[in-house]
Amino acid sequence: PGTPEHRTIAVGFVQFAGTDALLAEEGPEATAAALDDCMRNVSRAAAAHGVTFFETDINADGGKIMLTAGAPRTAGHDADRLLRTARQILDHAGRLPLRIGVNTGHGFSGDFGPPFRRTYSVKGDAINLAARIMGKASPGELLATRPAYEHSETRFETTDVGPFTLKGKARPVAAVSVGAALGGRERRTGHENVLV
């Protein structure tokens, strides 16, 4: 067990849909194969970039997957690794339509619950906002909050969206639709890197 702590994390939610129609039209074997392909795709992308496949949950006509970078452990460049993971997931999507929302911010992480049923979790506004951003994405789209994109060391094709209002947010949220990776950002030199 670790000590609960506040930490900066990147978090993403992947929603998959279309299971009801697939089950009705092609049966349980085709649906199971599509779900297996989806989970393997997300697992491969997360493993390739050192991102945690945190949890899954059912949803109407499908489900959602939570990904984290920066908790339970970090390898640095959390927003960058999560955005590259999300982009790889969409680029290799199978039969089930996917949409993804990514955010970065402060969260509270640690073990929760009584000793006989303890579980590790992350909580906070950053997680809630990532889920709500996912809800604004269209099928096949990756939406990221401005802070998540600006903390990435990889440049992507982007289209500004928003600002739009979201439940629980007093101010509109600015986001970008994230497309293909274009390469690394130019490294800044000069006073920006001076340690004071």
mmCIF file of C-alpha atoms in Angstrom:
data_model
loop_
_atom_site.group_PDB
_atom_site.id
_atom_site.type_symbol
_atom_site.label_atom_id
_atom_site.label_comp_id
_atom_site.label_asym_id
_atom_site.label_seq_id
_atom_site.Cartn_x
_atom_site.Cartn_y
_atom_site.Cartn_z
ATOM 1 C CA PRO A 1 0.000 0.000 0.000
ATOM 2 C CA GLY A 2 1.120 3.498 -0.829
ATOM 3 C CA THR A 3 0.437 6.829 0.814
ATOM 4 C CA PRO A 4 -2.470 8.681 -0.843
ATOM 5 C CA GLU A 5 -1.269 11.828 -2.564
ATOM 6 C CA HIS A 6 -2.193 14.692 -4.843
ATOM 7 C CA ARG A 7 -0.389 14.458 -8.171
ATOM 8 C CA THR A 8 -0.588 15.737 -11.719
ATOM 9 C CA ILE A 9 -1.830 13.090 -14.126
ATOM 10 C CA ALA A 10 -3.045 12.702 -17.682
ATOM 11 C CA VAL A 11 -6.266 10.766 -18.092
ATOM 12 C CA GLY A 12 -8.208 9.536 -21.081
ATOM 13 C CA PHE A 13 -11.537 7.838 -21.644
ATOM 14 C CA VAL A 14 -12.144 5.579 -24.646
ATOM 15 C CA GLN A 15 -15.775 4.836 -25.434
ATOM 16 C CA PHE A 16 -16.731 1.956 -27.704
ATOM 17 C CA ALA A 17 -20.246 1.488 -29.056
ATOM 18 C CA GLY A 18 -22.265 -0.543 -31.559
ATOM 19 C CA THR A 19 -22.451 -3.794 -29.612
ATOM 20 C CA ASP A 20 -26.263 -3.992 -29.618
ATOM 21 C CA ALA A 21 -26.604 -3.870 -33.392
ATOM 22 C CA LEU A 22 -23.661 -6.229 -33.912
ATOM 23 C CA LEU A 23 -25.152 -8.748 -31.485
ATOM 24 C CA ALA A 24 -28.581 -8.567 -33.156
ATOM 25 C CA GLU A 25 -27.240 -8.798 -36.714
ATOM 26 C CA GLU A 26 -24.270 -11.178 -36.418
ATOM 27 C CA GLY A 27 -24.593 -12.931 -33.068
ATOM 28 C CA PRO A 28 -22.492 -13.391 -29.947
ATOM 29 C CA GLU A 29 -19.355 -14.776 -31.661
ATOM 30 C CA ALA A 30 -18.944 -11.717 -33.894
ATOM 31 C CA THR A 31 -19.640 -9.407 -30.952
ATOM 32 C CA ALA A 32 -17.109 -11.212 -28.741
ATOM 33 C CA ALA A 33 -14.505 -11.012 -31.530
ATOM 34 C CA ALA A 34 -15.094 -7.268 -31.972
ATOM 35 C CA LEU A 35 -14.817 -6.671 -28.210
ATOM 36 C CA ASP A 36 -11.656 -8.764 -28.031
ATOM 37 C CA ASP A 37 -10.133 -6.786 -30.909
ATOM 38 C CA CYS A 38 -11.031 -3.502 -29.200
ATOM 39 C CA MET A 39 -9.503 -4.520 -25.851
ATOM 40 C CA ARG A 40 -6.347 -5.869 -27.503
ATOM 41 C CA ASN A 41 -5.985 -2.645 -29.510
ATOM 42 C CA VAL A 42 -6.251 -0.469 -26.386
ATOM 43 C CA SER A 43 -3.939 -2.775 -24.399
ATOM 44 C CA ARG A 44 -1.263 -2.801 -27.130
ATOM 45 C CA ALA A 45 -1.294 0.989 -27.500
ATOM 46 C CA ALA A 46 -1.177 1.542 -23.723
ATOM 47 C CA ALA A 47 1.718 -0.912 -23.298
ATOM 48 C CA ALA A 48 3.642 0.645 -26.202
ATOM 49 C CA HIS A 49 3.602 4.078 -24.546
ATOM 50 C CA GLY A 50 3.796 3.120 -20.859
ATOM 51 C CA VAL A 51 0.197 4.138 -20.130
ATOM 52 C CA THR A 52 -1.934 2.333 -17.544
ATOM 53 C CA PHE A 53 -5.069 0.497 -18.709
ATOM 54 C CA PHE A 54 -6.835 1.574 -15.536
ATOM 55 C CA GLU A 55 -10.374 0.180 -15.670
ATOM 56 C CA THR A 56 -13.397 -0.584 -17.811
ATOM 57 C CA ASP A 57 -17.088 0.029 -17.335
ATOM 58 C CA ILE A 58 -20.224 -0.876 -19.224
ATOM 59 C CA ASN A 59 -22.225 1.792 -21.004
ATOM 60 C CA ALA A 60 -25.355 1.882 -23.138
ATOM 61 C CA ASP A 61 -24.597 -0.027 -26.380
ATOM 62 C CA GLY A 62 -20.969 -0.655 -25.354
ATOM 63 C CA GLY A 63 -18.585 0.510 -22.670
ATOM 64 C CA LYS A 64 -15.692 2.744 -21.786
ATOM 65 C CA ILE A 65 -12.076 2.334 -20.816
ATOM 66 C CA MET A 66 -10.111 4.635 -18.521
ATOM 67 C CA LEU A 67 -6.408 5.199 -19.241
ATOM 68 C CA THR A 68 -3.961 7.026 -16.972
ATOM 69 C CA ALA A 69 -0.416 8.314 -17.244
ATOM 70 C CA GLY A 70 1.220 9.662 -14.101
ATOM 71 C CA ALA A 71 -0.647 7.311 -11.760
ATOM 72 C CA PRO A 72 -0.046 4.830 -10.286
ATOM 73 C CA ARG A 73 3.458 5.563 -11.602
ATOM 74 C CA THR A 74 4.956 8.036 -14.009
ATOM 75 C CA ALA A 75 7.697 7.897 -16.606
ATOM 76 C CA GLY A 76 7.433 11.620 -17.387
ATOM 77 C CA HIS A 77 5.794 13.301 -20.381
ATOM 78 C CA ASP A 78 2.419 11.955 -19.260
ATOM 79 C CA ALA A 79 0.185 14.050 -21.544
ATOM 80 C CA ASP A 80 2.379 13.274 -24.551
ATOM 81 C CA ARG A 81 2.327 9.519 -23.907
ATOM 82 C CA LEU A 82 -1.431 9.513 -23.387
ATOM 83 C CA LEU A 83 -2.141 11.492 -26.564
ATOM 84 C CA ARG A 84 0.088 9.192 -28.631
ATOM 85 C CA THR A 85 -1.670 6.192 -27.086
ATOM 86 C CA ALA A 86 -5.108 7.614 -27.904
ATOM 87 C CA ARG A 87 -4.095 8.433 -31.465
ATOM 88 C CA GLN A 88 -2.722 4.896 -31.977
ATOM 89 C CA ILE A 89 -5.976 3.418 -30.631
ATOM 90 C CA LEU A 90 -8.060 5.399 -33.121
ATOM 91 C CA ASP A 91 -5.682 4.666 -35.990
ATOM 92 C CA HIS A 92 -6.130 0.923 -35.398
ATOM 93 C CA ALA A 93 -9.822 0.891 -34.501
ATOM 94 C CA GLY A 94 -11.707 -2.228 -35.497
ATOM 95 C CA ARG A 95 -15.411 -2.743 -36.056
ATOM 96 C CA LEU A 96 -16.646 -0.901 -32.974
ATOM 97 C CA PRO A 97 -16.823 2.898 -33.269
ATOM 98 C CA LEU A 98 -14.512 4.672 -30.788
ATOM 99 C CA ARG A 99 -14.306 8.185 -29.395
ATOM 100 C CA ILE A 100 -11.741 9.483 -26.922
ATOM 101 C CA GLY A 101 -11.386 12.400 -24.506
ATOM 102 C CA VAL A 102 -8.074 13.395 -22.862
ATOM 103 C CA ASN A 103 -7.274 15.856 -20.089
ATOM 104 C CA THR A 104 -4.430 16.598 -17.718
ATOM 105 C CA GLY A 105 -4.565 18.086 -14.242
ATOM 106 C CA HIS A 106 -4.399 17.439 -10.526
ATOM 107 C CA GLY A 107 -5.908 14.318 -9.054
ATOM 108 C CA PHE A 108 -5.943 12.486 -5.754
ATOM 109 C CA SER A 109 -4.545 8.965 -5.941
ATOM 110 C CA GLY A 110 -4.197 6.172 -3.453
ATOM 111 C CA ASP A 111 -5.764 3.109 -1.895
ATOM 112 C CA PHE A 112 -9.401 3.507 -0.911
ATOM 113 C CA GLY A 113 -11.735 1.329 1.117
ATOM 114 C CA PRO A 114 -11.475 -0.931 4.168
ATOM 115 C CA PRO A 115 -8.468 -3.267 4.544
ATOM 116 C CA PHE A 116 -10.453 -6.318 3.420
ATOM 117 C CA ARG A 117 -11.568 -4.645 0.185
ATOM 118 C CA ARG A 118 -9.045 -1.967 -0.684
ATOM 119 C CA THR A 119 -8.554 -0.704 -4.228
ATOM 120 C CA TYR A 120 -6.277 1.827 -5.894
ATOM 121 C CA SER A 121 -8.093 4.748 -7.524
ATOM 122 C CA VAL A 122 -7.663 8.277 -8.838
ATOM 123 C CA LYS A 123 -10.248 10.960 -8.180
ATOM 124 C CA GLY A 124 -10.768 14.602 -8.976
ATOM 125 C CA ASP A 125 -11.951 17.190 -11.447
ATOM 126 C CA ALA A 126 -9.293 16.259 -14.027
ATOM 127 C CA ILE A 127 -10.806 12.781 -14.332
ATOM 128 C CA ASN A 128 -14.383 14.065 -14.539
ATOM 129 C CA LEU A 129 -13.414 16.590 -17.213
ATOM 130 C CA ALA A 130 -11.740 13.908 -19.368
ATOM 131 C CA ALA A 131 -14.959 11.868 -19.289
ATOM 132 C CA ARG A 132 -17.063 14.884 -20.248
ATOM 133 C CA ILE A 133 -14.668 15.795 -23.076
ATOM 134 C CA MET A 134 -15.061 12.226 -24.390
ATOM 135 C CA GLY A 135 -18.814 12.767 -24.374
ATOM 136 C CA LYS A 136 -18.375 15.736 -26.735
ATOM 137 C CA ALA A 137 -16.222 13.781 -29.230
ATOM 138 C CA SER A 138 -17.766 12.359 -32.386
ATOM 139 C CA PRO A 139 -17.211 8.695 -33.330
ATOM 140 C CA GLY A 140 -13.646 8.351 -34.599
ATOM 141 C CA GLU A 141 -12.530 11.577 -32.905
ATOM 142 C CA LEU A 142 -9.945 12.355 -30.240
ATOM 143 C CA LEU A 143 -10.704 15.518 -28.261
ATOM 144 C CA ALA A 144 -8.156 16.929 -25.818
ATOM 145 C CA THR A 145 -8.312 19.911 -23.523
ATOM 146 C CA ARG A 146 -5.923 22.740 -24.371
ATOM 147 C CA PRO A 147 -3.682 22.023 -21.335
ATOM 148 C CA ALA A 148 -3.345 18.356 -22.343
ATOM 149 C CA TYR A 149 -2.336 19.280 -25.881
ATOM 150 C CA GLU A 150 0.017 22.063 -24.800
ATOM 151 C CA HIS A 151 1.875 19.676 -22.453
ATOM 152 C CA SER A 152 2.547 17.240 -25.288
ATOM 153 C CA GLU A 153 5.985 17.127 -26.857
ATOM 154 C CA THR A 154 4.506 15.674 -30.042
ATOM 155 C CA ARG A 155 2.889 17.975 -32.594
ATOM 156 C CA PHE A 156 -0.381 16.746 -34.075
ATOM 157 C CA GLU A 157 -2.733 17.996 -36.734
ATOM 158 C CA THR A 158 -5.350 19.865 -34.713
ATOM 159 C CA THR A 159 -8.628 21.666 -35.176
ATOM 160 C CA ASP A 160 -9.861 24.050 -32.500
ATOM 161 C CA VAL A 161 -13.266 23.187 -31.072
ATOM 162 C CA GLY A 162 -15.227 24.977 -28.437
ATOM 163 C CA PRO A 163 -15.124 26.637 -26.132
ATOM 164 C CA PHE A 164 -18.196 24.762 -24.970
ATOM 165 C CA THR A 165 -20.017 24.458 -21.685
ATOM 166 C CA LEU A 166 -19.885 21.262 -19.687
ATOM 167 C CA LYS A 167 -21.754 20.059 -16.623
ATOM 168 C CA GLY A 168 -19.991 21.106 -13.437
ATOM 169 C CA LYS A 169 -17.791 23.746 -15.107
ATOM 170 C CA ALA A 170 -18.419 27.447 -14.430
ATOM 171 C CA ARG A 171 -16.460 28.542 -17.512
ATOM 172 C CA PRO A 172 -16.458 27.217 -21.074
ATOM 173 C CA VAL A 173 -13.786 24.617 -21.855
ATOM 174 C CA ALA A 174 -11.411 25.006 -24.818
ATOM 175 C CA ALA A 175 -10.395 21.834 -26.632
ATOM 176 C CA VAL A 176 -8.767 20.617 -29.827
ATOM 177 C CA SER A 177 -9.593 17.737 -32.115
ATOM 178 C CA VAL A 178 -6.338 15.807 -32.402
ATOM 179 C CA GLY A 179 -5.372 14.236 -35.724
ATOM 180 C CA ALA A 180 -2.236 12.557 -37.028
ATOM 181 C CA ALA A 181 1.152 13.066 -35.377
ATOM 182 C CA LEU A 182 3.412 15.495 -37.235
ATOM 183 C CA GLY A 183 6.639 15.116 -35.242
ATOM 184 C CA GLY A 184 8.284 16.646 -32.200
ATOM 185 C CA ARG A 185 7.906 20.232 -31.105
ATOM 186 C CA GLU A 186 10.879 22.556 -31.437
ATOM 187 C CA ARG A 187 12.762 22.748 -28.179
ATOM 188 C CA ARG A 188 12.704 26.180 -26.590
ATOM 189 C CA THR A 189 15.982 27.811 -25.750
ATOM 190 C CA GLY A 190 16.840 30.885 -23.751
ATOM 191 C CA HIS A 191 15.193 32.226 -20.654
ATOM 192 C CA GLU A 192 12.309 29.731 -20.685
ATOM 193 C CA ASN A 193 14.701 27.013 -19.486
ATOM 194 C CA VAL A 194 16.477 28.987 -16.778
ATOM 195 C CA LEU A 195 16.076 27.518 -13.304
ATOM 196 C CA VAL A 196 15.467 30.363 -10.824
#
